[in-house]
């Protein structure tokens, strides 16, 4: 329900801490609202299109989730199990971001160096942290 609340508010989930950075490189984006026309005709297809529009040219696997404004989160992964895991992580970081902003509404987003460190140590050719994939 936390990620859905962010989607309903039309707000991206900001990267505020290292748990977020372990899984998502930067904020978890929120799409624009669908137009009346997009809702009336081919709603499901247009939901997919607004997701693709928002992702643009970014690395889709670097942030394996998105919020659809006024709707809910969508996640993906290299397998169905990983997509489900990413959905759980989206919920966790959505709740942590909400609590953080309640404690300090003026909090800065995560230091870019710390974001880079936490994301790159678990992802990519030089990843070294976490469970072995063997």
mmCIF file with all atom_site columns, C-alpha atoms in Angstrom:
data_model
loop_
_atom_site.group_PDB
_atom_site.id
_atom_site.type_symbol
_atom_site.label_atom_id
_atom_site.label_alt_id
_atom_site.label_comp_id
_atom_site.label_asym_id
_atom_site.label_entity_id
_atom_site.label_seq_id
_atom_site.pdbx_PDB_ins_code
_atom_site.Cartn_x
_atom_site.Cartn_y
_atom_site.Cartn_z
_atom_site.occupancy
_atom_site.B_iso_or_equiv
_atom_site.pdbx_formal_charge
_atom_site.auth_seq_id
_atom_site.auth_comp_id
_atom_site.auth_asym_id
_atom_site.auth_atom_id
_atom_site.pdbx_PDB_model_num
ATOM 1   C CA . UNK A 1 1   ? 0.000   0.000   0.000   1.00 0.00 ? 1   UNK A CA 1
ATOM 2   C CA . UNK A 1 2   ? 2.898   2.448   0.555   1.00 0.00 ? 2   UNK A CA 1
ATOM 3   C CA . UNK A 1 3   ? 4.030   2.484   -3.080  1.00 0.00 ? 3   UNK A CA 1
ATOM 4   C CA . UNK A 1 4   ? 0.433   2.797   -4.239  1.00 0.00 ? 4   UNK A CA 1
ATOM 5   C CA . UNK A 1 5   ? 0.063   5.852   -1.996  1.00 0.00 ? 5   UNK A CA 1
ATOM 6   C CA . UNK A 1 6   ? 3.069   7.453   -3.719  1.00 0.00 ? 6   UNK A CA 1
ATOM 7   C CA . UNK A 1 7   ? 1.519   6.622   -7.120  1.00 0.00 ? 7   UNK A CA 1
ATOM 8   C CA . UNK A 1 8   ? -1.830  8.065   -6.091  1.00 0.00 ? 8   UNK A CA 1
ATOM 9   C CA . UNK A 1 9   ? -0.037  11.218  -4.954  1.00 0.00 ? 9   UNK A CA 1
ATOM 10  C CA . UNK A 1 10  ? 1.739   11.388  -8.313  1.00 0.00 ? 10  UNK A CA 1
ATOM 11  C CA . UNK A 1 11  ? 5.166   11.495  -6.704  1.00 0.00 ? 11  UNK A CA 1
ATOM 12  C CA . UNK A 1 12  ? 8.337   9.608   -7.492  1.00 0.00 ? 12  UNK A CA 1
ATOM 13  C CA . UNK A 1 13  ? 9.929   7.783   -4.565  1.00 0.00 ? 13  UNK A CA 1
ATOM 14  C CA . UNK A 1 14  ? 13.171  9.657   -3.854  1.00 0.00 ? 14  UNK A CA 1
ATOM 15  C CA . UNK A 1 15  ? 16.406  7.811   -3.179  1.00 0.00 ? 15  UNK A CA 1
ATOM 16  C CA . UNK A 1 16  ? 16.993  8.709   0.459   1.00 0.00 ? 16  UNK A CA 1
ATOM 17  C CA . UNK A 1 17  ? 19.002  5.792   1.791   1.00 0.00 ? 17  UNK A CA 1
ATOM 18  C CA . UNK A 1 18  ? 21.270  2.890   1.013   1.00 0.00 ? 18  UNK A CA 1
ATOM 19  C CA . UNK A 1 19  ? 18.574  0.202   1.002   1.00 0.00 ? 19  UNK A CA 1
ATOM 20  C CA . UNK A 1 20  ? 16.962  2.065   -1.890  1.00 0.00 ? 20  UNK A CA 1
ATOM 21  C CA . UNK A 1 21  ? 20.350  2.382   -3.624  1.00 0.00 ? 21  UNK A CA 1
ATOM 22  C CA . UNK A 1 22  ? 21.055  -1.341  -3.286  1.00 0.00 ? 22  UNK A CA 1
ATOM 23  C CA . UNK A 1 23  ? 18.211  -2.030  -5.726  1.00 0.00 ? 23  UNK A CA 1
ATOM 24  C CA . UNK A 1 24  ? 17.341  1.173   -7.607  1.00 0.00 ? 24  UNK A CA 1
ATOM 25  C CA . UNK A 1 25  ? 19.763  3.606   -9.208  1.00 0.00 ? 25  UNK A CA 1
ATOM 26  C CA . UNK A 1 26  ? 18.028  6.864   -8.372  1.00 0.00 ? 26  UNK A CA 1
ATOM 27  C CA . UNK A 1 27  ? 14.409  7.678   -7.722  1.00 0.00 ? 27  UNK A CA 1
ATOM 28  C CA . UNK A 1 28  ? 11.573  5.334   -8.588  1.00 0.00 ? 28  UNK A CA 1
ATOM 29  C CA . UNK A 1 29  ? 9.845   7.402   -11.245 1.00 0.00 ? 29  UNK A CA 1
ATOM 30  C CA . UNK A 1 30  ? 6.153   8.191   -11.464 1.00 0.00 ? 30  UNK A CA 1
ATOM 31  C CA . UNK A 1 31  ? 4.445   8.470   -14.843 1.00 0.00 ? 31  UNK A CA 1
ATOM 32  C CA . UNK A 1 32  ? 2.186   11.258  -15.931 1.00 0.00 ? 32  UNK A CA 1
ATOM 33  C CA . UNK A 1 33  ? -1.550  10.768  -15.605 1.00 0.00 ? 33  UNK A CA 1
ATOM 34  C CA . UNK A 1 34  ? -3.310  9.110   -18.501 1.00 0.00 ? 34  UNK A CA 1
ATOM 35  C CA . UNK A 1 35  ? -5.546  11.405  -20.520 1.00 0.00 ? 35  UNK A CA 1
ATOM 36  C CA . UNK A 1 36  ? -9.293  10.855  -20.742 1.00 0.00 ? 36  UNK A CA 1
ATOM 37  C CA . UNK A 1 37  ? -8.767  9.544   -24.281 1.00 0.00 ? 37  UNK A CA 1
ATOM 38  C CA . UNK A 1 38  ? -6.056  7.103   -23.132 1.00 0.00 ? 38  UNK A CA 1
ATOM 39  C CA . UNK A 1 39  ? -8.356  5.833   -20.387 1.00 0.00 ? 39  UNK A CA 1
ATOM 40  C CA . UNK A 1 40  ? -11.381 5.468   -22.666 1.00 0.00 ? 40  UNK A CA 1
ATOM 41  C CA . UNK A 1 41  ? -9.586  3.671   -25.493 1.00 0.00 ? 41  UNK A CA 1
ATOM 42  C CA . UNK A 1 42  ? -7.011  0.903   -24.991 1.00 0.00 ? 42  UNK A CA 1
ATOM 43  C CA . UNK A 1 43  ? -6.512  1.653   -21.292 1.00 0.00 ? 43  UNK A CA 1
ATOM 44  C CA . UNK A 1 44  ? -4.166  -1.270  -20.616 1.00 0.00 ? 44  UNK A CA 1
ATOM 45  C CA . UNK A 1 45  ? -2.097  -0.626  -23.746 1.00 0.00 ? 45  UNK A CA 1
ATOM 46  C CA . UNK A 1 46  ? -1.846  3.064   -22.896 1.00 0.00 ? 46  UNK A CA 1
ATOM 47  C CA . UNK A 1 47  ? -0.774  2.229   -19.354 1.00 0.00 ? 47  UNK A CA 1
ATOM 48  C CA . UNK A 1 48  ? 2.139   0.339   -20.884 1.00 0.00 ? 48  UNK A CA 1
ATOM 49  C CA . UNK A 1 49  ? 2.864   3.192   -23.256 1.00 0.00 ? 49  UNK A CA 1
ATOM 50  C CA . UNK A 1 50  ? 3.026   5.764   -20.453 1.00 0.00 ? 50  UNK A CA 1
ATOM 51  C CA . UNK A 1 51  ? 5.459   3.471   -18.613 1.00 0.00 ? 51  UNK A CA 1
ATOM 52  C CA . UNK A 1 52  ? 7.690   3.212   -21.701 1.00 0.00 ? 52  UNK A CA 1
ATOM 53  C CA . UNK A 1 53  ? 7.410   6.983   -22.250 1.00 0.00 ? 53  UNK A CA 1
ATOM 54  C CA . UNK A 1 54  ? 8.557   7.662   -18.686 1.00 0.00 ? 54  UNK A CA 1
ATOM 55  C CA . UNK A 1 55  ? 11.434  5.188   -18.815 1.00 0.00 ? 55  UNK A CA 1
ATOM 56  C CA . UNK A 1 56  ? 12.657  6.700   -22.072 1.00 0.00 ? 56  UNK A CA 1
ATOM 57  C CA . UNK A 1 57  ? 16.268  5.859   -22.818 1.00 0.00 ? 57  UNK A CA 1
ATOM 58  C CA . UNK A 1 58  ? 17.232  5.055   -19.230 1.00 0.00 ? 58  UNK A CA 1
ATOM 59  C CA . UNK A 1 59  ? 18.603  1.655   -18.235 1.00 0.00 ? 59  UNK A CA 1
ATOM 60  C CA . UNK A 1 60  ? 15.424  -0.252  -17.479 1.00 0.00 ? 60  UNK A CA 1
ATOM 61  C CA . UNK A 1 61  ? 17.206  -2.756  -15.225 1.00 0.00 ? 61  UNK A CA 1
ATOM 62  C CA . UNK A 1 62  ? 18.938  -0.046  -13.159 1.00 0.00 ? 62  UNK A CA 1
ATOM 63  C CA . UNK A 1 63  ? 15.568  0.895   -11.712 1.00 0.00 ? 63  UNK A CA 1
ATOM 64  C CA . UNK A 1 64  ? 13.338  -2.174  -12.066 1.00 0.00 ? 64  UNK A CA 1
ATOM 65  C CA . UNK A 1 65  ? 10.126  -0.496  -11.053 1.00 0.00 ? 65  UNK A CA 1
ATOM 66  C CA . UNK A 1 66  ? 7.914   2.484   -11.744 1.00 0.00 ? 66  UNK A CA 1
ATOM 67  C CA . UNK A 1 67  ? 4.796   4.090   -10.347 1.00 0.00 ? 67  UNK A CA 1
ATOM 68  C CA . UNK A 1 68  ? 1.836   4.743   -12.616 1.00 0.00 ? 68  UNK A CA 1
ATOM 69  C CA . UNK A 1 69  ? 0.195   7.974   -11.471 1.00 0.00 ? 69  UNK A CA 1
ATOM 70  C CA . UNK A 1 70  ? -3.186  7.477   -9.810  1.00 0.00 ? 70  UNK A CA 1
ATOM 71  C CA . UNK A 1 71  ? -2.742  3.705   -10.050 1.00 0.00 ? 71  UNK A CA 1
ATOM 72  C CA . UNK A 1 72  ? 0.049   1.609   -8.545  1.00 0.00 ? 72  UNK A CA 1
ATOM 73  C CA . UNK A 1 73  ? 3.618   0.325   -8.910  1.00 0.00 ? 73  UNK A CA 1
ATOM 74  C CA . UNK A 1 74  ? 4.829   -1.981  -11.652 1.00 0.00 ? 74  UNK A CA 1
ATOM 75  C CA . UNK A 1 75  ? 8.060   -3.969  -11.302 1.00 0.00 ? 75  UNK A CA 1
ATOM 76  C CA . UNK A 1 76  ? 10.132  -6.301  -13.446 1.00 0.00 ? 76  UNK A CA 1
ATOM 77  C CA . UNK A 1 77  ? 13.261  -8.412  -13.279 1.00 0.00 ? 77  UNK A CA 1
ATOM 78  C CA . UNK A 1 78  ? 15.273  -11.084 -15.050 1.00 0.00 ? 78  UNK A CA 1
ATOM 79  C CA . UNK A 1 79  ? 12.798  -13.677 -13.771 1.00 0.00 ? 79  UNK A CA 1
ATOM 80  C CA . UNK A 1 80  ? 9.289   -13.671 -12.318 1.00 0.00 ? 80  UNK A CA 1
ATOM 81  C CA . UNK A 1 81  ? 10.779  -14.314 -8.868  1.00 0.00 ? 81  UNK A CA 1
ATOM 82  C CA . UNK A 1 82  ? 13.066  -11.302 -9.198  1.00 0.00 ? 82  UNK A CA 1
ATOM 83  C CA . UNK A 1 83  ? 10.136  -9.127  -10.319 1.00 0.00 ? 83  UNK A CA 1
ATOM 84  C CA . UNK A 1 84  ? 8.206   -10.168 -7.201  1.00 0.00 ? 84  UNK A CA 1
ATOM 85  C CA . UNK A 1 85  ? 11.266  -9.489  -5.029  1.00 0.00 ? 85  UNK A CA 1
ATOM 86  C CA . UNK A 1 86  ? 11.572  -6.029  -6.593  1.00 0.00 ? 86  UNK A CA 1
ATOM 87  C CA . UNK A 1 87  ? 7.890   -5.397  -5.808  1.00 0.00 ? 87  UNK A CA 1
ATOM 88  C CA . UNK A 1 88  ? 8.584   -6.158  -2.150  1.00 0.00 ? 88  UNK A CA 1
ATOM 89  C CA . UNK A 1 89  ? 11.586  -3.820  -2.191  1.00 0.00 ? 89  UNK A CA 1
ATOM 90  C CA . UNK A 1 90  ? 9.494   -1.028  -3.753  1.00 0.00 ? 90  UNK A CA 1
ATOM 91  C CA . UNK A 1 91  ? 7.019   -1.371  -0.877  1.00 0.00 ? 91  UNK A CA 1
ATOM 92  C CA . UNK A 1 92  ? 9.792   -1.314  1.716   1.00 0.00 ? 92  UNK A CA 1
ATOM 93  C CA . UNK A 1 93  ? 11.581  1.735   0.310   1.00 0.00 ? 93  UNK A CA 1
ATOM 94  C CA . UNK A 1 94  ? 8.258   3.540   -0.225  1.00 0.00 ? 94  UNK A CA 1
ATOM 95  C CA . UNK A 1 95  ? 7.480   3.107   3.456   1.00 0.00 ? 95  UNK A CA 1
ATOM 96  C CA . UNK A 1 96  ? 10.975  4.138   4.520   1.00 0.00 ? 96  UNK A CA 1
ATOM 97  C CA . UNK A 1 97  ? 10.837  7.251   2.315   1.00 0.00 ? 97  UNK A CA 1
ATOM 98  C CA . UNK A 1 98  ? 7.466   8.233   3.762   1.00 0.00 ? 98  UNK A CA 1
ATOM 99  C CA . UNK A 1 99  ? 8.723   7.810   7.328   1.00 0.00 ? 99  UNK A CA 1
ATOM 100 C CA . UNK A 1 100 ? 11.942  9.690   6.568   1.00 0.00 ? 100 UNK A CA 1
ATOM 101 C CA . UNK A 1 101 ? 10.025  12.620  5.099   1.00 0.00 ? 101 UNK A CA 1
ATOM 102 C CA . UNK A 1 102 ? 7.689   12.652  8.097   1.00 0.00 ? 102 UNK A CA 1
ATOM 103 C CA . UNK A 1 103 ? 10.686  12.915  10.409  1.00 0.00 ? 103 UNK A CA 1
ATOM 104 C CA . UNK A 1 104 ? 12.497  15.484  8.258   1.00 0.00 ? 104 UNK A CA 1
ATOM 105 C CA . UNK A 1 105 ? 10.583  17.028  5.361   1.00 0.00 ? 105 UNK A CA 1
ATOM 106 C CA . UNK A 1 106 ? 13.745  18.891  4.295   1.00 0.00 ? 106 UNK A CA 1
ATOM 107 C CA . UNK A 1 107 ? 15.972  15.802  4.021   1.00 0.00 ? 107 UNK A CA 1
ATOM 108 C CA . UNK A 1 108 ? 18.331  15.735  1.052   1.00 0.00 ? 108 UNK A CA 1
ATOM 109 C CA . UNK A 1 109 ? 18.329  12.885  -1.420  1.00 0.00 ? 109 UNK A CA 1
ATOM 110 C CA . UNK A 1 110 ? 21.087  10.340  -1.038  1.00 0.00 ? 110 UNK A CA 1
ATOM 111 C CA . UNK A 1 111 ? 24.635  11.577  -1.621  1.00 0.00 ? 111 UNK A CA 1
ATOM 112 C CA . UNK A 1 112 ? 25.406  10.663  -5.276  1.00 0.00 ? 112 UNK A CA 1
ATOM 113 C CA . UNK A 1 113 ? 28.719  9.039   -4.269  1.00 0.00 ? 113 UNK A CA 1
ATOM 114 C CA . UNK A 1 114 ? 26.934  6.804   -1.771  1.00 0.00 ? 114 UNK A CA 1
ATOM 115 C CA . UNK A 1 115 ? 24.227  5.991   -4.332  1.00 0.00 ? 115 UNK A CA 1
ATOM 116 C CA . UNK A 1 116 ? 26.920  4.991   -6.844  1.00 0.00 ? 116 UNK A CA 1
ATOM 117 C CA . UNK A 1 117 ? 28.777  2.889   -4.274  1.00 0.00 ? 117 UNK A CA 1
ATOM 118 C CA . UNK A 1 118 ? 25.750  0.975   -3.033  1.00 0.00 ? 118 UNK A CA 1
ATOM 119 C CA . UNK A 1 119 ? 24.305  0.345   -6.474  1.00 0.00 ? 119 UNK A CA 1
ATOM 120 C CA . UNK A 1 120 ? 27.560  -0.601  -8.217  1.00 0.00 ? 120 UNK A CA 1
ATOM 121 C CA . UNK A 1 121 ? 28.774  -2.957  -5.494  1.00 0.00 ? 121 UNK A CA 1
ATOM 122 C CA . UNK A 1 122 ? 25.726  -5.177  -6.131  1.00 0.00 ? 122 UNK A CA 1
ATOM 123 C CA . UNK A 1 123 ? 25.206  -4.693  -9.890  1.00 0.00 ? 123 UNK A CA 1
ATOM 124 C CA . UNK A 1 124 ? 27.349  -4.844  -12.993 1.00 0.00 ? 124 UNK A CA 1
ATOM 125 C CA . UNK A 1 125 ? 30.650  -6.351  -14.020 1.00 0.00 ? 125 UNK A CA 1
ATOM 126 C CA . UNK A 1 126 ? 32.516  -5.257  -10.889 1.00 0.00 ? 126 UNK A CA 1
ATOM 127 C CA . UNK A 1 127 ? 29.837  -6.241  -8.358  1.00 0.00 ? 127 UNK A CA 1
ATOM 128 C CA . UNK A 1 128 ? 31.323  -7.744  -5.229  1.00 0.00 ? 128 UNK A CA 1
ATOM 129 C CA . UNK A 1 129 ? 28.726  -7.523  -2.472  1.00 0.00 ? 129 UNK A CA 1
ATOM 130 C CA . UNK A 1 130 ? 25.852  -9.846  -1.618  1.00 0.00 ? 130 UNK A CA 1
ATOM 131 C CA . UNK A 1 131 ? 25.078  -13.493 -2.164  1.00 0.00 ? 131 UNK A CA 1
ATOM 132 C CA . UNK A 1 132 ? 27.014  -15.371 -4.819  1.00 0.00 ? 132 UNK A CA 1
ATOM 133 C CA . UNK A 1 133 ? 24.983  -16.163 -7.911  1.00 0.00 ? 133 UNK A CA 1
ATOM 134 C CA . UNK A 1 134 ? 26.721  -19.531 -8.232  1.00 0.00 ? 134 UNK A CA 1
#
